CSV table of C-alpha atoms (C1' of nucleotides) in Angstrom, one decimal:
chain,number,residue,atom,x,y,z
A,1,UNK,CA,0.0,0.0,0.0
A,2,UNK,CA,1.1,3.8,-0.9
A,3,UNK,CA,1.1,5.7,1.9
A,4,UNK,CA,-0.1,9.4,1.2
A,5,UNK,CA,2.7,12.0,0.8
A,6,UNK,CA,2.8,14.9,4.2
A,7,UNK,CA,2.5,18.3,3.2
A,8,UNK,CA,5.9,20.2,4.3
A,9,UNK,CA,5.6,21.2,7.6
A,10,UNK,CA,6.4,24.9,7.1
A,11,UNK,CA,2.7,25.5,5.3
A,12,UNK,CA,0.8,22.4,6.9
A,13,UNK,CA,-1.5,25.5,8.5
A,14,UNK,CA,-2.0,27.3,5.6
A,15,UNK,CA,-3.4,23.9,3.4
A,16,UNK,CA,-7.2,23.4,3.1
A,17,UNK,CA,-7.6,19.7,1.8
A,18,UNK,CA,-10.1,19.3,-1.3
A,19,UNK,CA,-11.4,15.9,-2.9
A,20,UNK,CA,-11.5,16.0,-6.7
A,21,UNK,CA,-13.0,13.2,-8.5
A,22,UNK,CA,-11.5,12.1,-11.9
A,23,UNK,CA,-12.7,13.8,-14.7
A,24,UNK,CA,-13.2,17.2,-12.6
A,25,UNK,CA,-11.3,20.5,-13.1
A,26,UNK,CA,-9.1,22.0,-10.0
A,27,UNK,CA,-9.0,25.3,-11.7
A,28,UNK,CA,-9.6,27.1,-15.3
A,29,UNK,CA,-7.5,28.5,-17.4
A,30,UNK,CA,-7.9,32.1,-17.2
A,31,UNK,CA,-9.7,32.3,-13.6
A,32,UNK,CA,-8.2,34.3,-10.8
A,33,UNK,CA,-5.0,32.7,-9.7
A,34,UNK,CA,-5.5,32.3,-6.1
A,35,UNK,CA,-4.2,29.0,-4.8
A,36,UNK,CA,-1.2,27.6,-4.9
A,37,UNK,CA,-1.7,23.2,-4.7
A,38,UNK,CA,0.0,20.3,-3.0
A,39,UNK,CA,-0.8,16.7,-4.4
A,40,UNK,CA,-1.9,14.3,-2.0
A,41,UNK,CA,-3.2,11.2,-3.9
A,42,UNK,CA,-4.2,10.9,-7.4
A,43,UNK,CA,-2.7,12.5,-10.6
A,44,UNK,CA,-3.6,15.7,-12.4
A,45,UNK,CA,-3.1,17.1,-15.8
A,46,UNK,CA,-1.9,20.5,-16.4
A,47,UNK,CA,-3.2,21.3,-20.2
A,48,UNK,CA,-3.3,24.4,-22.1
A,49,UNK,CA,-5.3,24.7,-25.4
A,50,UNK,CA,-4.2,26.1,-28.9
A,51,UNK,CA,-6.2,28.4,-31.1
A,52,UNK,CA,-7.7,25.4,-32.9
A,53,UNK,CA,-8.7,23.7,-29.6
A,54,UNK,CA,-6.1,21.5,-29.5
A,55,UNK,CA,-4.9,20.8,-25.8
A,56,UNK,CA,-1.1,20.0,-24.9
A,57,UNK,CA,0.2,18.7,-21.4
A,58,UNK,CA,1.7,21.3,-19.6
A,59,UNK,CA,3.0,18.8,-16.8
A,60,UNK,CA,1.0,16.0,-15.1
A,61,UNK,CA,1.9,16.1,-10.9
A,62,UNK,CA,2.4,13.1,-9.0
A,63,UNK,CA,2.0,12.7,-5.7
A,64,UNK,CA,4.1,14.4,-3.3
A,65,UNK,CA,4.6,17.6,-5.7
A,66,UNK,CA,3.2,21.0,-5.9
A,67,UNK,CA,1.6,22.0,-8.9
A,68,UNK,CA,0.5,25.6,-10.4
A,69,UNK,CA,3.4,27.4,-8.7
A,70,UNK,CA,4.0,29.9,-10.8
A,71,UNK,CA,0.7,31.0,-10.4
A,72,UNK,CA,2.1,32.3,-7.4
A,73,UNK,CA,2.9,35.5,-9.3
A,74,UNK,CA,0.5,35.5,-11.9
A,75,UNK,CA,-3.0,37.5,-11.7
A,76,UNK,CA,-4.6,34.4,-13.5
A,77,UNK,CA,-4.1,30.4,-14.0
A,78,UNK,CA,-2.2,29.9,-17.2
A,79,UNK,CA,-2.9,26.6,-17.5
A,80,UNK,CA,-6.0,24.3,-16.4
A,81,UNK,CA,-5.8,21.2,-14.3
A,82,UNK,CA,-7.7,18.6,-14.8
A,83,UNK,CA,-7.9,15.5,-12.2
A,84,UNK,CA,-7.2,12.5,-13.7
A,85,UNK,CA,-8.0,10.2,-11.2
A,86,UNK,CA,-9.6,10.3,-7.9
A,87,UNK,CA,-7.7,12.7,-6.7
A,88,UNK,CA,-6.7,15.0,-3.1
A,89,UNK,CA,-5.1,18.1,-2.8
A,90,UNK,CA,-3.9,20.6,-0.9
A,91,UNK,CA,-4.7,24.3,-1.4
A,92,UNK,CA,-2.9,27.1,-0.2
A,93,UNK,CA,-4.0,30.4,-0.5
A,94,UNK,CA,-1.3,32.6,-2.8
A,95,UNK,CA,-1.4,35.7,-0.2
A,96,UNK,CA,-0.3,33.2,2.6
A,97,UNK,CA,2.3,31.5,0.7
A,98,UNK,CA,3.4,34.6,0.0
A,99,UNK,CA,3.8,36.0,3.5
A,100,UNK,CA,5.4,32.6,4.5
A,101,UNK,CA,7.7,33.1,2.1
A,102,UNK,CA,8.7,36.5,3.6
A,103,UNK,CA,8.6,35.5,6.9
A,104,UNK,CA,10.5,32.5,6.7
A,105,UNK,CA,14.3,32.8,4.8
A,106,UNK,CA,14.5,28.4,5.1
A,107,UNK,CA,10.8,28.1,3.9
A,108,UNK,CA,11.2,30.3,0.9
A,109,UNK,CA,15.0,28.5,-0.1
A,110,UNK,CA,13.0,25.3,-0.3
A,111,UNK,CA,10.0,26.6,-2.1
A,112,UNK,CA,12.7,28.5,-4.3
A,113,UNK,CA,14.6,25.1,-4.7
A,114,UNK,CA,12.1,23.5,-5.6
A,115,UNK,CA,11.0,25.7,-8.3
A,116,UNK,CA,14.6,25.6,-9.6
A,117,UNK,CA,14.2,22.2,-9.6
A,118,UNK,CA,10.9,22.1,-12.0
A,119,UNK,CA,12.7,24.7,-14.1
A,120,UNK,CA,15.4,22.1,-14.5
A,121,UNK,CA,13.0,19.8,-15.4
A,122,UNK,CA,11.4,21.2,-18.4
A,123,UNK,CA,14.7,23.1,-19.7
A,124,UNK,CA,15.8,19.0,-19.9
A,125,UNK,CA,12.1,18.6,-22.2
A,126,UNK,CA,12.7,21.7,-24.1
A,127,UNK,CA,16.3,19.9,-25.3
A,128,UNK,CA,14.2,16.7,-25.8
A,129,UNK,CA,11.8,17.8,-27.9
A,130,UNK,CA,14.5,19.6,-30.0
A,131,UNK,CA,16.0,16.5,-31.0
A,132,UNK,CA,14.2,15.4,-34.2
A,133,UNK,CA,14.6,11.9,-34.2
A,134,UNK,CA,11.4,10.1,-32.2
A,135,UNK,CA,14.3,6.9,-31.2
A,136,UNK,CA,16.8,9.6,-29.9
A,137,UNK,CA,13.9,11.1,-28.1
A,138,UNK,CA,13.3,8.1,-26.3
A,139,UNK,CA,16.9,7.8,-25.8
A,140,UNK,CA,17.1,10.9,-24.1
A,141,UNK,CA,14.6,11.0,-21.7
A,142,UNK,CA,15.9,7.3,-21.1
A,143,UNK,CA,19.2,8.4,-19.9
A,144,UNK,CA,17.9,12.2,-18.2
A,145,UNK,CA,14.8,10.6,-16.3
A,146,UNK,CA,16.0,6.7,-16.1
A,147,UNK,CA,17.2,5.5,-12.7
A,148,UNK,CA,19.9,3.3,-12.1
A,149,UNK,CA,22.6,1.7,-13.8
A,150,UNK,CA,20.8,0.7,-16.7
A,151,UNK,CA,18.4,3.6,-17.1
A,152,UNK,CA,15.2,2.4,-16.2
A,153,UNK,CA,12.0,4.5,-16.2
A,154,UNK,CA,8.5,3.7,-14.6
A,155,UNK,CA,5.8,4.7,-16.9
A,156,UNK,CA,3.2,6.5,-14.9
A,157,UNK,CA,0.4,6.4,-17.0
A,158,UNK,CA,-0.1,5.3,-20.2
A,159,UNK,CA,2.0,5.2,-22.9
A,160,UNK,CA,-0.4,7.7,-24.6
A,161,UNK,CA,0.7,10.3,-21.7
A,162,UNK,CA,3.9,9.6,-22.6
A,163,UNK,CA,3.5,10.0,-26.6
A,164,UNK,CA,2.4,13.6,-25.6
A,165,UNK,CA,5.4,14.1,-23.2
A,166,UNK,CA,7.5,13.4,-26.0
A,167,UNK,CA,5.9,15.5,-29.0
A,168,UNK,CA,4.6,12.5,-30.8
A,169,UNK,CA,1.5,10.5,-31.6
A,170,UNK,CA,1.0,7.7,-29.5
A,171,UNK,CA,1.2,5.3,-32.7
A,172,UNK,CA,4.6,6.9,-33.7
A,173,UNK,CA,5.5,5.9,-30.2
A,174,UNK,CA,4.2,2.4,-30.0
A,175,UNK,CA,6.0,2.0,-33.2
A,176,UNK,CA,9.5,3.2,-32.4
A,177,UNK,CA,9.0,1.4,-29.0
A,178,UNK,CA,8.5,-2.0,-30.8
A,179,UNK,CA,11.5,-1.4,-33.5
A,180,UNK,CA,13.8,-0.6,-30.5
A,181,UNK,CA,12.8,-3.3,-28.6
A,182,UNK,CA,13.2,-5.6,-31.9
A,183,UNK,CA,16.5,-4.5,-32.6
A,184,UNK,CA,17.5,-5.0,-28.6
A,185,UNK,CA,18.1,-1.4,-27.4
A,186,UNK,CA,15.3,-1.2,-25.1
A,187,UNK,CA,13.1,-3.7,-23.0
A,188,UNK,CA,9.7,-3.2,-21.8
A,189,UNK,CA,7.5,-4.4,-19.1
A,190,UNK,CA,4.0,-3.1,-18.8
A,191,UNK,CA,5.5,-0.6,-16.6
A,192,UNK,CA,9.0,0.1,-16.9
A,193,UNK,CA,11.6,0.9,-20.2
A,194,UNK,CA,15.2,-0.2,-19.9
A,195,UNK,CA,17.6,1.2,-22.0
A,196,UNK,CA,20.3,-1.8,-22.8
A,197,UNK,CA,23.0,0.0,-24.7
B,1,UNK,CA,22.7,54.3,-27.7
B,2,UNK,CA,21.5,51.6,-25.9
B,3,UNK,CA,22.5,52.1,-22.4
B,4,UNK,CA,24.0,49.7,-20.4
B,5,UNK,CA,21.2,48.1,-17.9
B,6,UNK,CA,22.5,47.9,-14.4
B,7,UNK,CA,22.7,45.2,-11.8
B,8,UNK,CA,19.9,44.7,-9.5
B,9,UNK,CA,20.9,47.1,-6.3
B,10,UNK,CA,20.1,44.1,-4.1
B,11,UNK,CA,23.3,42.0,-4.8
B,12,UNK,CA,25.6,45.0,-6.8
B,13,UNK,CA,28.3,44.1,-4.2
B,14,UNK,CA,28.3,40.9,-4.7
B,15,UNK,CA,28.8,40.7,-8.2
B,16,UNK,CA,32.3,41.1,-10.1
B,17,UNK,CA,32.5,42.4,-13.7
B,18,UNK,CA,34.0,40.0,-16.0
B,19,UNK,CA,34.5,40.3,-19.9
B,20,UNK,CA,34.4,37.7,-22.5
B,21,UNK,CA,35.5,37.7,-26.3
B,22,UNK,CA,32.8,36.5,-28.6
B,23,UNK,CA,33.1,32.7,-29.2
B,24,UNK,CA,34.3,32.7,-25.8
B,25,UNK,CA,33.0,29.8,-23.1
B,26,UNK,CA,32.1,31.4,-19.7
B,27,UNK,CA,31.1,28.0,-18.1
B,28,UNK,CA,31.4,24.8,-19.3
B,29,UNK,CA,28.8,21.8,-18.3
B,30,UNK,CA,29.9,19.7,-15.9
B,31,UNK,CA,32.7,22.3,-14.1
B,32,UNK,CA,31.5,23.4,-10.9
B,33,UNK,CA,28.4,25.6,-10.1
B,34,UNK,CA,30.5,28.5,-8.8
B,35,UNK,CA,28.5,31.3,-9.8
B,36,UNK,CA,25.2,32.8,-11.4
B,37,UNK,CA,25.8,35.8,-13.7
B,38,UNK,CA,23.8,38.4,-14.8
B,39,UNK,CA,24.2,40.0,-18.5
B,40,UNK,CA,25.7,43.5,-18.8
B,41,UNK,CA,25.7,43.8,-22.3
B,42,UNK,CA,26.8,41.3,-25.5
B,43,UNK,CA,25.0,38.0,-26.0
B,44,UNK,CA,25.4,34.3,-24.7
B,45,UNK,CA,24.0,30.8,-25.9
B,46,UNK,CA,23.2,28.1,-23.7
B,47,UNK,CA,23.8,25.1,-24.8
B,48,UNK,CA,23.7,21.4,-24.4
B,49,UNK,CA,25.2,18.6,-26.4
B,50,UNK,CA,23.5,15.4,-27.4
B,51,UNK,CA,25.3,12.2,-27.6
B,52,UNK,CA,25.7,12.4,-30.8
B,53,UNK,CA,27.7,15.7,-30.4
B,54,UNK,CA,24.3,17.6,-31.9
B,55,UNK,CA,24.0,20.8,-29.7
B,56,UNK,CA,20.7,22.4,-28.4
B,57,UNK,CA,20.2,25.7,-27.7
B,58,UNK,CA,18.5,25.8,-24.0
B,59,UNK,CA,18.6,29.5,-24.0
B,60,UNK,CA,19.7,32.7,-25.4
B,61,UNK,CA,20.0,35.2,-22.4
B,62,UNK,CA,20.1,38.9,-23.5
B,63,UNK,CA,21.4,42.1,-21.5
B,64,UNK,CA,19.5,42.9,-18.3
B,65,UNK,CA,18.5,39.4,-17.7
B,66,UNK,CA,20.2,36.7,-15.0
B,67,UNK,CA,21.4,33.6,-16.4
B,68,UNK,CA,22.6,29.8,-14.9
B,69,UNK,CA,20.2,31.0,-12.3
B,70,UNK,CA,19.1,27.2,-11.8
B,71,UNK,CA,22.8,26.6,-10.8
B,72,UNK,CA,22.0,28.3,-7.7
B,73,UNK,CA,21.2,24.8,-6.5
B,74,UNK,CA,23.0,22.5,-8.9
B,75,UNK,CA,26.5,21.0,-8.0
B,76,UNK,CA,27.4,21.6,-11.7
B,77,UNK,CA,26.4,23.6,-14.4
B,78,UNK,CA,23.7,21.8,-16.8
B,79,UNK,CA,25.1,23.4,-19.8
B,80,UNK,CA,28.0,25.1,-21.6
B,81,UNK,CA,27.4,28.9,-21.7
B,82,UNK,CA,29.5,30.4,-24.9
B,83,UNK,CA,29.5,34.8,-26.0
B,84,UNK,CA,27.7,35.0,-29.2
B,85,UNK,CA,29.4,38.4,-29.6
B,86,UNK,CA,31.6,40.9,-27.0
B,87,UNK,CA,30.1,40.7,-24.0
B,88,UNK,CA,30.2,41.9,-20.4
B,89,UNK,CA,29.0,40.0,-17.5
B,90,UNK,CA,28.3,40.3,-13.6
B,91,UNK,CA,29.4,37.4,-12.1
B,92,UNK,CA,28.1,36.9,-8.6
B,93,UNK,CA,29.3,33.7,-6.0
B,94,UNK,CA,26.7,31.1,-5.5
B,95,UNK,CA,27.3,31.4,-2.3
B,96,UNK,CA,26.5,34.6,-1.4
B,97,UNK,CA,23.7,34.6,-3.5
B,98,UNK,CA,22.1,32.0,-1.5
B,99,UNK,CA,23.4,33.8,1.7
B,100,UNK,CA,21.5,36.7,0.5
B,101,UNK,CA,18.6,35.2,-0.1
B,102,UNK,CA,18.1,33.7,3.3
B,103,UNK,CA,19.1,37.3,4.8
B,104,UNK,CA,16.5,39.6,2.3
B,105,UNK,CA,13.3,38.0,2.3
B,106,UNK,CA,12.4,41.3,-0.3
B,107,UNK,CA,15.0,40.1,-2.4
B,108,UNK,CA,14.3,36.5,-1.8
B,109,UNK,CA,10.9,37.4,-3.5
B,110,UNK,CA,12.4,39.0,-6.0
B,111,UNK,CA,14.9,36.3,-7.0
B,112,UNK,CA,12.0,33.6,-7.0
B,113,UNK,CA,10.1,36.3,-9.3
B,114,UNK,CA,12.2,36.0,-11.8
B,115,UNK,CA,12.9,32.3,-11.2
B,116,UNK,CA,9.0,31.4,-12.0
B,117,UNK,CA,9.1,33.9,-14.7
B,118,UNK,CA,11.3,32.5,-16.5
B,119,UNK,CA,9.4,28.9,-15.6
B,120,UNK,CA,6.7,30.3,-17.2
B,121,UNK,CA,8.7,31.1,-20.1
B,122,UNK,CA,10.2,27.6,-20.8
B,123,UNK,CA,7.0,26.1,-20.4
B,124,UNK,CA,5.0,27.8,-23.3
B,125,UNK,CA,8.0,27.3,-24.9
B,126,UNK,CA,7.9,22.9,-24.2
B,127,UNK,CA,3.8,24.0,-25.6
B,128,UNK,CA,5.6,25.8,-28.4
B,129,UNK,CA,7.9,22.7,-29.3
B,130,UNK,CA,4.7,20.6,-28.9
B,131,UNK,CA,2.9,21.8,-32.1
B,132,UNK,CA,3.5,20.0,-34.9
B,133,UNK,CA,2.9,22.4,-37.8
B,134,UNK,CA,5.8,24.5,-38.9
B,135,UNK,CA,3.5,27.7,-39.2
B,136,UNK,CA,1.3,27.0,-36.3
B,137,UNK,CA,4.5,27.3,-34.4
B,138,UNK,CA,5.3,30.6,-36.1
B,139,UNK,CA,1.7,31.8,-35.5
B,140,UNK,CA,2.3,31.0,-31.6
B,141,UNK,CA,5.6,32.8,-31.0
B,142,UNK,CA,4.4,35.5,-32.1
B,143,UNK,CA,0.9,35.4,-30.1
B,144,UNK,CA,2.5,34.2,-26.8
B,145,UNK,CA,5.9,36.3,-27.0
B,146,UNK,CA,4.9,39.1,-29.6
B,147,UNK,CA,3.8,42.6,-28.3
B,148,UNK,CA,1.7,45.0,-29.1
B,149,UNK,CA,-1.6,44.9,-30.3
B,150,UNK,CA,-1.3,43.2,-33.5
B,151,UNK,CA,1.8,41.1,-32.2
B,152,UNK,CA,4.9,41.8,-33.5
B,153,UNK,CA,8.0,40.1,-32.6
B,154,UNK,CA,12.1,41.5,-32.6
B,155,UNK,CA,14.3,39.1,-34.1
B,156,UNK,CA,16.9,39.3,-31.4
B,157,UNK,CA,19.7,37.3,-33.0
B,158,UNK,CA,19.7,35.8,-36.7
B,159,UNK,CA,16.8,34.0,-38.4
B,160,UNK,CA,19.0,30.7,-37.9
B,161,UNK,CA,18.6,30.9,-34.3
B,162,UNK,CA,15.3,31.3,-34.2
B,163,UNK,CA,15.0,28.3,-36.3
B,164,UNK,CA,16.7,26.5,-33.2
B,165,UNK,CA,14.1,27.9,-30.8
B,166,UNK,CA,11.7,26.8,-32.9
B,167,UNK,CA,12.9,23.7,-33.0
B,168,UNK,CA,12.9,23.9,-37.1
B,169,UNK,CA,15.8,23.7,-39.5
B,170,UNK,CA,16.7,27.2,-41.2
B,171,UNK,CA,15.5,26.4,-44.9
B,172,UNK,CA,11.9,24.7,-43.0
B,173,UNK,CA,11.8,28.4,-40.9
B,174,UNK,CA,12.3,30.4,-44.4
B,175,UNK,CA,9.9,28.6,-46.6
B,176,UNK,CA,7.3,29.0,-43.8
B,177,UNK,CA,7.7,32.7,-43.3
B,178,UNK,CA,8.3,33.1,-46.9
B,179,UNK,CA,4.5,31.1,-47.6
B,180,UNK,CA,2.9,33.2,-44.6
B,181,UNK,CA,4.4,36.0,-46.5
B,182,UNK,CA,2.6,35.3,-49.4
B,183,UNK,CA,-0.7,34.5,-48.1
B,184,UNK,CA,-0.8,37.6,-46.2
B,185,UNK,CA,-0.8,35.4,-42.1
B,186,UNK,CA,2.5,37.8,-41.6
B,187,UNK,CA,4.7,40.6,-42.6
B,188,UNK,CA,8.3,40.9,-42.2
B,189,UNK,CA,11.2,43.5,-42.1
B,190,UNK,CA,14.9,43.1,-41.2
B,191,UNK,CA,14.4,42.8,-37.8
B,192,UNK,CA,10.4,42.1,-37.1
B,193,UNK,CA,7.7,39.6,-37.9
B,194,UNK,CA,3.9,41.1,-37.6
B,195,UNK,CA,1.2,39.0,-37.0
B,196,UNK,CA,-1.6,40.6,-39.8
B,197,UNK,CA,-4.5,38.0,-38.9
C,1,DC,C1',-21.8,-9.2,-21.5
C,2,DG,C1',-21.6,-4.8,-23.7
C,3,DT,C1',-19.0,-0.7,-24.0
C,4,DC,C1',-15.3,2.4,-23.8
C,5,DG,C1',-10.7,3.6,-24.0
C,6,DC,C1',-5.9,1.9,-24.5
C,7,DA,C1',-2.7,-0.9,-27.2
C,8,DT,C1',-1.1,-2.4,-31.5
C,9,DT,C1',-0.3,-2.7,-36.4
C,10,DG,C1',-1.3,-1.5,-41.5
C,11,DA,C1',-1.6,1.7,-45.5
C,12,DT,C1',-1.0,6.1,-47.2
C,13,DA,C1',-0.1,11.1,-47.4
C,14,DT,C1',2.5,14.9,-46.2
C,15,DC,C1',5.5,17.9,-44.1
C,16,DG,C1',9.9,18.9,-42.9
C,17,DC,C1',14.8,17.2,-43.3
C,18,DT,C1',18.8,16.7,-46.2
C,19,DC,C1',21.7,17.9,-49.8
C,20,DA,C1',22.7,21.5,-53.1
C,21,DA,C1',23.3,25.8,-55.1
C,22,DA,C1',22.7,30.8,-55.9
C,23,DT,C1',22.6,35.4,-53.9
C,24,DC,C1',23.0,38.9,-50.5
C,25,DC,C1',25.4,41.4,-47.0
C,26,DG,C1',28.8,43.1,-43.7
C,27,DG,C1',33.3,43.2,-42.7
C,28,DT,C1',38.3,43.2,-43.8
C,29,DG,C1',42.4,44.0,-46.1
C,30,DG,C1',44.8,45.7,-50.0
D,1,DC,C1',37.4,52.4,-53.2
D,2,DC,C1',37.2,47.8,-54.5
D,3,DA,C1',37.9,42.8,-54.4
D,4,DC,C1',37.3,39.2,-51.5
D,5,DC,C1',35.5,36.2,-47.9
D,6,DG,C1',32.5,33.9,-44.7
D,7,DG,C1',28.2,33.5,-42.9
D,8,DA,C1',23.2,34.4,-43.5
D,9,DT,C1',19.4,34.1,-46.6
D,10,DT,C1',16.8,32.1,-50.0
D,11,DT,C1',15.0,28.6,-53.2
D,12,DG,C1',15.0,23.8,-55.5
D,13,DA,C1',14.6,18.7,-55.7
D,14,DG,C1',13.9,14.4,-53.6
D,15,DC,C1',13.3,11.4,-49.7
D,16,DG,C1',12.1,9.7,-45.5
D,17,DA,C1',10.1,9.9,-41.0
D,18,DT,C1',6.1,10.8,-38.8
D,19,DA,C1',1.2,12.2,-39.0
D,20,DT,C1',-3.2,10.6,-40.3
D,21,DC,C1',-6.8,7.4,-41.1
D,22,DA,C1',-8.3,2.8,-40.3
D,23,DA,C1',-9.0,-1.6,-38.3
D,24,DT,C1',-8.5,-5.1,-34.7
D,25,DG,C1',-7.6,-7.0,-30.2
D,26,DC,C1',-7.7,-6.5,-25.3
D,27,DG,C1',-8.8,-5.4,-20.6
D,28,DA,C1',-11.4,-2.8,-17.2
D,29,DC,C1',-15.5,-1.5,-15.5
D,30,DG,C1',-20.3,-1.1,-15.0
DNA sequence: CGTCGCATTGATATCGCTCAAATCCGGTGG
DNA sequence: CCACCGGATTTGAGCGATATCAATGCGACG
């Protein structure tokens, strides 16, 4: 059993706890950007839409993470989030985690670290999805998100998620998944890819 | 005469004025995190290398902006910083960066500011690399980073580099802008692309 | 036990990459 | 002042990788 992630101790106070159930929207794209959210169990989707209508994933939190943190100096939500499962959060009001932040310098390093850290992140997507081969790309996020010795990384939903991570469609995907594994450079299990060489 | 932007007041003491020829590396991935640096005036590239030897541009930083800022918290830089021309830079200790941080919660709030922003930033720019269609790319640089009311967008560097950002080659970028031309989507001068409709 | 969405594979079309070549432009040195 | 040079810009031709459309199987869930 999963036991459910504890909200840092330094804003424990300031978290309201909210049930979402899959399928339902945390907040809108657009709406006043007022809270700030810790994921507690479930998964949520962060997606932005194109002119056309077309929605791209943003970023989709796990467990343990805060999500919609740069809303904390936005006027509105850039983004919506969308529960993808039966999901809990935490929500901290902006203006508080604000004033924390102020008021405490090792509270705002570790908020600031940790927004580093998703910076980071997505500067490491931004060079995937410049690389134009769809095998490379898989390569690549092999080797930067894998753990262990031979880069292993746990799928952590489906492998359409993870055709949308990676800029393709999921049948591209599936595809270059089964030539790889063919030719011996990956393995699969329903949940895992291992890069062999 | 473009005026030379100055160093945020906050850490001006910290910081030590360094000059670099153009083609010149200012950090190199994998040396040691040492500093952050802030851009007085020239241009710098940051890149990353592929296996393959490929490089990526992660960013272009221009005068008046921080940059490496995320090695603040890294052991080692994440990429290789190089001066796309003559440039001047602030470099300021990690160290006492962080030292200031903990000791001015104002600045602290200001640092994290421009950490987010530039969060933001990458992100539309991972919903950017998403599309798939060269001139729906086009169409959203210029709606998400163009200004003005029918956006228009500076061309900071060359149309090459842009290509990069776009995650295009140069002659896929030209044909694009050359067809958008023609059908009347944009308008272009040395230095600008318009949005028209 | 029916339905819905994911997984997988096939066929085809298309867009962008690659290779190639001509021109333009700024800078440099004679 | 002019010839030259290197890099950026621009356009062409052809190919290949990926998108698109389509069909089937499968597993979960009601």
């Amino acid at each position: 059993m999963m036991s459910e992630p504890s909200i840092p101790a330094n804003v424990r106070d300031l978290a309201a706890r909210r049930h979402v159930d899959a399928g339902g929207a945390i907040f809108r794209v657009g709406t006043s950007a007022s809270h700030v959210y810790f994921l507690l169990r479930g998964r949520v989707a962060l997606n932005r839409f194109g002119p056309s209508g077309e929605e791209v994933a943003i970023h989709v939190a796990d467990p343990g993470e805060f999500f919609a943190e740069a809303s904390l100096h936005a006027e509105r939500y850039h983004c919506t989030a969308v529960a993808l499962a039966d999901t809990e959060v935490a929500a901290i009001p902006s203006v508080d985690l604000r004033a924390r932040i102020q008021s405490d310098p090792q509270f705002a390093m570790q908020w600031l670290e940790s927004v580093a850290g998703q910076l980071r992140q997505v500067r490491a997507r931004v060079e995937r999805l410049s690389i134009k081969s769809a095998a490379e790309r898989v390569r690549h996020l092999l080797l930067t998100e894998g753990r262990g010795k031979t880069p292993t990384y746990a799928l952590r939903g489906t492998a359409r998620e993870l055709a949308g991570q990676l800029g393709l469609t999921h049948e591209a995907l599936y595809r270059v998944l089964a030539a790889m594994q063919r030719e011996g450079t990956i393995a699969r299990t329903r949940s895992e890819i291992v890069l062999l060489r």
